């Protein structure tokens, strides 16, 4: 069940301490993240910005536990994520987090309904309940008529809607979105941003990466990355509507 | 079930590759099914008898399988472990029915035969048994052939000059057994069999079967049997052994008139079946990985949405089981369709459905099904489950590491080289045997079988036949080259006190040498006047270490000449001791050398035969045809093995195309960049081919000694062996290399000639 929080002071969800990430080539070590320190509270809506190659995706993947830092500590809801076993990580993916990708990453051979259903299957939700939850999502995103279509039969905006539906159907606490509007026209993009804001109001913590200043301002906090370092970290108290 | 639905959609979308995967797998499995049906059937022969595990036959030290007729009295009831003993001989003979003569297969034996092999009596008059010399039994099918559905109650049958009483009908000899006969007679009335003579002793020889008590120690029994027959001079110090019934079918070296199969053929076919199975699994694994490339995205997404390694692993295994299920089904259909063709190739009815009646085989089939599904799924599954979502999301190529498929390719080539080498050696050996000089003339010599009353009139027949100008010469013989009666052999002690064993005997007249183009090394030919004389072959002469043969005797016949060695048994046995003995009594064959028009001559022989003995069947063979047909069976077997090997090689190539496709796909971008930078097509081909050549070389180094060993073993089945020439190994290696370069070049040519811009845009 989702607990709706409406507080000004957040309980801490994510804590990053002295995070380093680097890749070793033959001759040199390239740092992608250098001494990143962050804490993000439950219910926040954070936008990460920065030039290409700054390490935004890497940071997001580390938070989403798809990637590991080389050095530093990461606590998720007081659990030391850097020490978590594979099993616990899967549990984290199943119960706490949803991903939205720039390229949507829907499964081509699955219908809209089946794509949305996938995380529920891995979560072990019973079939009946699954159908109900998927139906809810379709209803909510006005896609009931499209439920039996395949991704290739949808527009980009619609595909991303399915992507979001899939990400939130399992009722995660945290939503990670890497350039969710990057492949969309600005109208479609605006729609997606509205949706994210709404989801945030309902209590989901959101961290998005974006290049779009306007969309970034939809979040309540903007973190700017430069060369793997946090350059600035600002909180905007009154987010505008896109 | 959910993901299977989705998997089927993938299969449908990639129709070509799916068809290749499932089709290739199905074809391989169909071949395996057919081989399995054949092998299982062959292996089951003689195992269906109730007492199968306790039945043995006696083998003599000289590797013959016959024993003297007295064996029955010597052993029965006197050796404790022996419950039943039978002697037998099987021969073709004539019977008269409705005033016409026909051929039938006669089994001469004693009553114990029925008990040992659990024959049922369909009908039997009173308590009659074979002890009366004029009692016979018919098999059910033979009875039906003669009397339809009536029981031959009180009927008689004329065989030779005697009338026999049909006292019963027995169940047919099982199809899956060594036996094939129509009529059972007593031993005493068995069709003229020569015997072993030793000084004054003369033994009629027969094949034997004994039923041992389960709890008997075999070694003790053999010792006791040796003791029991040791009182005969001919068998003193005779070493015996017992051969279990299930080995009898595969022992082709004995002249026992039983049905046989070549065990080396079964072993070779089993090996080929195993190789095909392994390659099928490898191929499937390869294709799955190659195409799985496109599924990395999906796997990555599934992982990001909460799938763990186990979920993914189970999914891939289930998919592969699903594919094997589909392919199995298809394989059964294909196997059923092509089984008539392979029945012909294998010379045996391949009955796929009979497999289903054997629970063991169903179990084995299920095991193969699960094993192929599982193993061919595991390898791809393991490699694909390693994919992490981040690799997909970042679009980094998972398989950027080079050469991790070298092992598989080397294994493919290893099998290919072993197969090609064996193929060429089998071919070479068959040719060698076929063209080997037998040492006697076999062109246009007709061998006319004398049956019924004809043998008594042979002189008249010969005189009449001689009048035809197309007939060059005629020799009357008892036994003949390549058809010496199983028991026309003997042993004696030479002047040094050594035992000279297994001397084959052919009864000949003075025209024998001329008819067969044989030459004397020493001495003279037989003359029509001198009786009790003989000619021996060089082999025996040399063995006896005589200075000269003057005044010497073999089996009581005076030696008057030495004939140059010729192959008198067959090409699977080396030349042995031979006595050509002046014919006494009636011959069994007339050997007629024809020059000129053969068809006319045959017509003439037929007419003359009918004049001399009206109504007698015309039964003849030409030596060259006949010898050819003996090798035809071998050739047919070799052909079957070659066909299956070629199928295996094709299946292997098929796998190579799969791998190569994968590798070139992976390097499409690299090829594009190289071309943009000015690389020539030839340079790119060289680059792509280089790795393959290395793997072929590695496979060659490993395969050659193994193929050498296998062929060395196989050649031991033959008395005359072709050389294990080095050039065959070299040629096999070159051929494998050729296959490699062809499949590889075909793929790499396509990759190399592609427009580089196109290749780069794909990314
Ligand atoms: N697997 C990898 N090996 C080497 N370098 C990498 C790898 N993944 C990412 N990088 C490098 O890390 C840097 C940051 O990447 P990324 O986090 O994707 O940047 P952003 O998302 O901000 O554009 C880039 O310079 C990229 O080249
Ligand atoms: Mg990025």
mmCIF file with all atom_site columns, N, CA and C in Angstrom, chain B residues 543-572:
data_model
loop_
_atom_site.group_PDB
_atom_site.id
_atom_site.type_symbol
_atom_site.label_atom_id
_atom_site.label_alt_id
_atom_site.label_comp_id
_atom_site.label_asym_id
_atom_site.label_entity_id
_atom_site.label_seq_id
_atom_site.pdbx_PDB_ins_code
_atom_site.Cartn_x
_atom_site.Cartn_y
_atom_site.Cartn_z
_atom_site.occupancy
_atom_site.B_iso_or_equiv
_atom_site.pdbx_formal_charge
_atom_site.auth_seq_id
_atom_site.auth_comp_id
_atom_site.auth_asym_id
_atom_site.auth_atom_id
_atom_site.pdbx_PDB_model_num
ATOM 1  N N  . UNK B 1 543 ? 52.984 -75.778 -43.858 1.00 0.00 ? 543 UNK B N  1
ATOM 2  C CA . UNK B 1 543 ? 52.764 -75.961 -42.437 1.00 0.00 ? 543 UNK B CA 1
ATOM 3  C C  . UNK B 1 543 ? 53.300 -77.314 -41.981 1.00 0.00 ? 543 UNK B C  1
ATOM 4  N N  . UNK B 1 544 ? 53.133 -78.326 -42.858 1.00 0.00 ? 544 UNK B N  1
ATOM 5  C CA . UNK B 1 544 ? 53.528 -79.684 -42.485 1.00 0.00 ? 544 UNK B CA 1
ATOM 6  C C  . UNK B 1 544 ? 55.043 -79.876 -42.508 1.00 0.00 ? 544 UNK B C  1
ATOM 7  N N  . UNK B 1 545 ? 55.731 -78.910 -43.131 1.00 0.00 ? 545 UNK B N  1
ATOM 8  C CA . UNK B 1 545 ? 57.197 -78.941 -43.191 1.00 0.00 ? 545 UNK B CA 1
ATOM 9  C C  . UNK B 1 545 ? 57.738 -80.235 -43.802 1.00 0.00 ? 545 UNK B C  1
ATOM 10 N N  . UNK B 1 546 ? 57.005 -80.727 -44.821 1.00 0.00 ? 546 UNK B N  1
ATOM 11 C CA . UNK B 1 546 ? 57.508 -81.913 -45.523 1.00 0.00 ? 546 UNK B CA 1
ATOM 12 C C  . UNK B 1 546 ? 58.616 -81.520 -46.498 1.00 0.00 ? 546 UNK B C  1
ATOM 13 N N  . UNK B 1 547 ? 59.584 -82.403 -46.651 1.00 0.00 ? 547 UNK B N  1
ATOM 14 C CA . UNK B 1 547 ? 60.596 -82.152 -47.675 1.00 0.00 ? 547 UNK B CA 1
ATOM 15 C C  . UNK B 1 547 ? 59.959 -82.345 -49.048 1.00 0.00 ? 547 UNK B C  1
ATOM 16 N N  . UNK B 1 548 ? 59.276 -83.481 -49.216 1.00 0.00 ? 548 UNK B N  1
ATOM 17 C CA . UNK B 1 548 ? 58.439 -83.662 -50.390 1.00 0.00 ? 548 UNK B CA 1
ATOM 18 C C  . UNK B 1 548 ? 57.238 -84.480 -49.978 1.00 0.00 ? 548 UNK B C  1
ATOM 19 N N  . UNK B 1 549 ? 56.271 -84.567 -50.888 1.00 0.00 ? 549 UNK B N  1
ATOM 20 C CA . UNK B 1 549 ? 55.008 -85.182 -50.480 1.00 0.00 ? 549 UNK B CA 1
ATOM 21 C C  . UNK B 1 549 ? 54.903 -86.634 -50.898 1.00 0.00 ? 549 UNK B C  1
ATOM 22 N N  . UNK B 1 550 ? 55.965 -87.137 -51.504 1.00 0.00 ? 550 UNK B N  1
ATOM 23 C CA . UNK B 1 550 ? 55.907 -88.504 -51.999 1.00 0.00 ? 550 UNK B CA 1
ATOM 24 C C  . UNK B 1 550 ? 55.584 -89.488 -50.869 1.00 0.00 ? 550 UNK B C  1
ATOM 25 N N  . UNK B 1 551 ? 54.570 -90.279 -51.112 1.00 0.00 ? 551 UNK B N  1
ATOM 26 C CA . UNK B 1 551 ? 54.206 -91.314 -50.144 1.00 0.00 ? 551 UNK B CA 1
ATOM 27 C C  . UNK B 1 551 ? 53.481 -90.793 -48.931 1.00 0.00 ? 551 UNK B C  1
ATOM 28 N N  . UNK B 1 552 ? 53.206 -89.461 -48.904 1.00 0.00 ? 552 UNK B N  1
ATOM 29 C CA . UNK B 1 552 ? 52.529 -88.879 -47.739 1.00 0.00 ? 552 UNK B CA 1
ATOM 30 C C  . UNK B 1 552 ? 51.008 -88.950 -47.923 1.00 0.00 ? 552 UNK B C  1
ATOM 31 N N  . UNK B 1 553 ? 50.305 -88.975 -46.803 1.00 0.00 ? 553 UNK B N  1
ATOM 32 C CA . UNK B 1 553 ? 48.848 -89.039 -46.843 1.00 0.00 ? 553 UNK B CA 1
ATOM 33 C C  . UNK B 1 553 ? 48.212 -87.970 -45.967 1.00 0.00 ? 553 UNK B C  1
ATOM 34 N N  . UNK B 1 554 ? 47.040 -87.512 -46.367 1.00 0.00 ? 554 UNK B N  1
ATOM 35 C CA . UNK B 1 554 ? 46.228 -86.651 -45.504 1.00 0.00 ? 554 UNK B CA 1
ATOM 36 C C  . UNK B 1 554 ? 44.840 -87.268 -45.439 1.00 0.00 ? 554 UNK B C  1
ATOM 37 N N  . UNK B 1 555 ? 44.366 -87.530 -44.248 1.00 0.00 ? 555 UNK B N  1
ATOM 38 C CA . UNK B 1 555 ? 43.085 -88.219 -44.028 1.00 0.00 ? 555 UNK B CA 1
ATOM 39 C C  . UNK B 1 555 ? 43.006 -89.497 -44.868 1.00 0.00 ? 555 UNK B C  1
ATOM 40 N N  . UNK B 1 556 ? 44.107 -90.194 -44.910 1.00 0.00 ? 556 UNK B N  1
ATOM 41 C CA . UNK B 1 556 ? 44.091 -91.475 -45.609 1.00 0.00 ? 556 UNK B CA 1
ATOM 42 C C  . UNK B 1 556 ? 44.145 -91.404 -47.116 1.00 0.00 ? 556 UNK B C  1
ATOM 43 N N  . UNK B 1 557 ? 44.228 -90.178 -47.683 1.00 0.00 ? 557 UNK B N  1
ATOM 44 C CA . UNK B 1 557 ? 44.334 -90.075 -49.134 1.00 0.00 ? 557 UNK B CA 1
ATOM 45 C C  . UNK B 1 557 ? 45.771 -89.703 -49.495 1.00 0.00 ? 557 UNK B C  1
ATOM 46 N N  . UNK B 1 558 ? 46.257 -90.325 -50.536 1.00 0.00 ? 558 UNK B N  1
ATOM 47 C CA . UNK B 1 558 ? 47.633 -90.093 -50.952 1.00 0.00 ? 558 UNK B CA 1
ATOM 48 C C  . UNK B 1 558 ? 47.751 -88.707 -51.593 1.00 0.00 ? 558 UNK B C  1
ATOM 49 N N  . UNK B 1 559 ? 48.762 -87.943 -51.153 1.00 0.00 ? 559 UNK B N  1
ATOM 50 C CA . UNK B 1 559 ? 48.958 -86.611 -51.714 1.00 0.00 ? 559 UNK B CA 1
ATOM 51 C C  . UNK B 1 559 ? 49.738 -86.735 -53.016 1.00 0.00 ? 559 UNK B C  1
ATOM 52 N N  . UNK B 1 560 ? 49.155 -86.222 -54.106 1.00 0.00 ? 560 UNK B N  1
ATOM 53 C CA . UNK B 1 560 ? 49.868 -86.338 -55.383 1.00 0.00 ? 560 UNK B CA 1
ATOM 54 C C  . UNK B 1 560 ? 50.188 -84.976 -56.002 1.00 0.00 ? 560 UNK B C  1
ATOM 55 N N  . UNK B 1 561 ? 49.722 -83.899 -55.374 1.00 0.00 ? 561 UNK B N  1
ATOM 56 C CA . UNK B 1 561 ? 50.050 -82.587 -55.941 1.00 0.00 ? 561 UNK B CA 1
ATOM 57 C C  . UNK B 1 561 ? 49.872 -81.468 -54.927 1.00 0.00 ? 561 UNK B C  1
ATOM 58 N N  . UNK B 1 562 ? 50.536 -80.338 -55.200 1.00 0.00 ? 562 UNK B N  1
ATOM 59 C CA . UNK B 1 562 ? 50.405 -79.154 -54.354 1.00 0.00 ? 562 UNK B CA 1
ATOM 60 C C  . UNK B 1 562 ? 49.835 -78.029 -55.219 1.00 0.00 ? 562 UNK B C  1
ATOM 61 N N  . UNK B 1 563 ? 48.717 -77.451 -54.799 1.00 0.00 ? 563 UNK B N  1
ATOM 62 C CA . UNK B 1 563 ? 48.110 -76.392 -55.591 1.00 0.00 ? 563 UNK B CA 1
ATOM 63 C C  . UNK B 1 563 ? 48.504 -75.040 -55.008 1.00 0.00 ? 563 UNK B C  1
ATOM 64 N N  . UNK B 1 564 ? 48.691 -74.091 -55.903 1.00 0.00 ? 564 UNK B N  1
ATOM 65 C CA . UNK B 1 564 ? 48.991 -72.724 -55.492 1.00 0.00 ? 564 UNK B CA 1
ATOM 66 C C  . UNK B 1 564 ? 47.819 -72.208 -54.643 1.00 0.00 ? 564 UNK B C  1
ATOM 67 N N  . UNK B 1 565 ? 48.134 -71.492 -53.548 1.00 0.00 ? 565 UNK B N  1
ATOM 68 C CA . UNK B 1 565 ? 47.076 -71.028 -52.640 1.00 0.00 ? 565 UNK B CA 1
ATOM 69 C C  . UNK B 1 565 ? 46.043 -70.174 -53.361 1.00 0.00 ? 565 UNK B C  1
ATOM 70 N N  . UNK B 1 566 ? 44.795 -70.450 -53.094 1.00 0.00 ? 566 UNK B N  1
ATOM 71 C CA . UNK B 1 566 ? 43.727 -69.551 -53.538 1.00 0.00 ? 566 UNK B CA 1
ATOM 72 C C  . UNK B 1 566 ? 42.750 -69.394 -52.387 1.00 0.00 ? 566 UNK B C  1
ATOM 73 N N  . UNK B 1 567 ? 41.941 -68.353 -52.469 1.00 0.00 ? 567 UNK B N  1
ATOM 74 C CA . UNK B 1 567 ? 41.051 -68.053 -51.356 1.00 0.00 ? 567 UNK B CA 1
ATOM 75 C C  . UNK B 1 567 ? 39.814 -68.934 -51.410 1.00 0.00 ? 567 UNK B C  1
ATOM 76 N N  . UNK B 1 568 ? 39.752 -69.917 -50.537 1.00 0.00 ? 568 UNK B N  1
ATOM 77 C CA . UNK B 1 568 ? 38.671 -70.885 -50.644 1.00 0.00 ? 568 UNK B CA 1
ATOM 78 C C  . UNK B 1 568 ? 37.551 -70.664 -49.635 1.00 0.00 ? 568 UNK B C  1
ATOM 79 N N  . UNK B 1 569 ? 37.737 -69.807 -48.654 1.00 0.00 ? 569 UNK B N  1
ATOM 80 C CA . UNK B 1 569 ? 36.673 -69.632 -47.643 1.00 0.00 ? 569 UNK B CA 1
ATOM 81 C C  . UNK B 1 569 ? 35.883 -68.367 -47.930 1.00 0.00 ? 569 UNK B C  1
ATOM 82 N N  . UNK B 1 570 ? 36.441 -67.222 -47.591 1.00 0.00 ? 570 UNK B N  1
ATOM 83 C CA . UNK B 1 570 ? 35.918 -65.926 -48.014 1.00 0.00 ? 570 UNK B CA 1
ATOM 84 C C  . UNK B 1 570 ? 36.952 -64.892 -47.607 1.00 0.00 ? 570 UNK B C  1
ATOM 85 N N  . UNK B 1 571 ? 36.700 -63.663 -47.917 1.00 0.00 ? 571 UNK B N  1
ATOM 86 C CA . UNK B 1 571 ? 37.749 -62.668 -47.702 1.00 0.00 ? 571 UNK B CA 1
ATOM 87 C C  . UNK B 1 571 ? 37.831 -62.187 -46.264 1.00 0.00 ? 571 UNK B C  1
ATOM 88 N N  . UNK B 1 572 ? 36.931 -62.671 -45.415 1.00 0.00 ? 572 UNK B N  1
ATOM 89 C CA . UNK B 1 572 ? 37.029 -62.277 -44.017 1.00 0.00 ? 572 UNK B CA 1
ATOM 90 C C  . UNK B 1 572 ? 37.903 -63.227 -43.241 1.00 0.00 ? 572 UNK B C  1
#
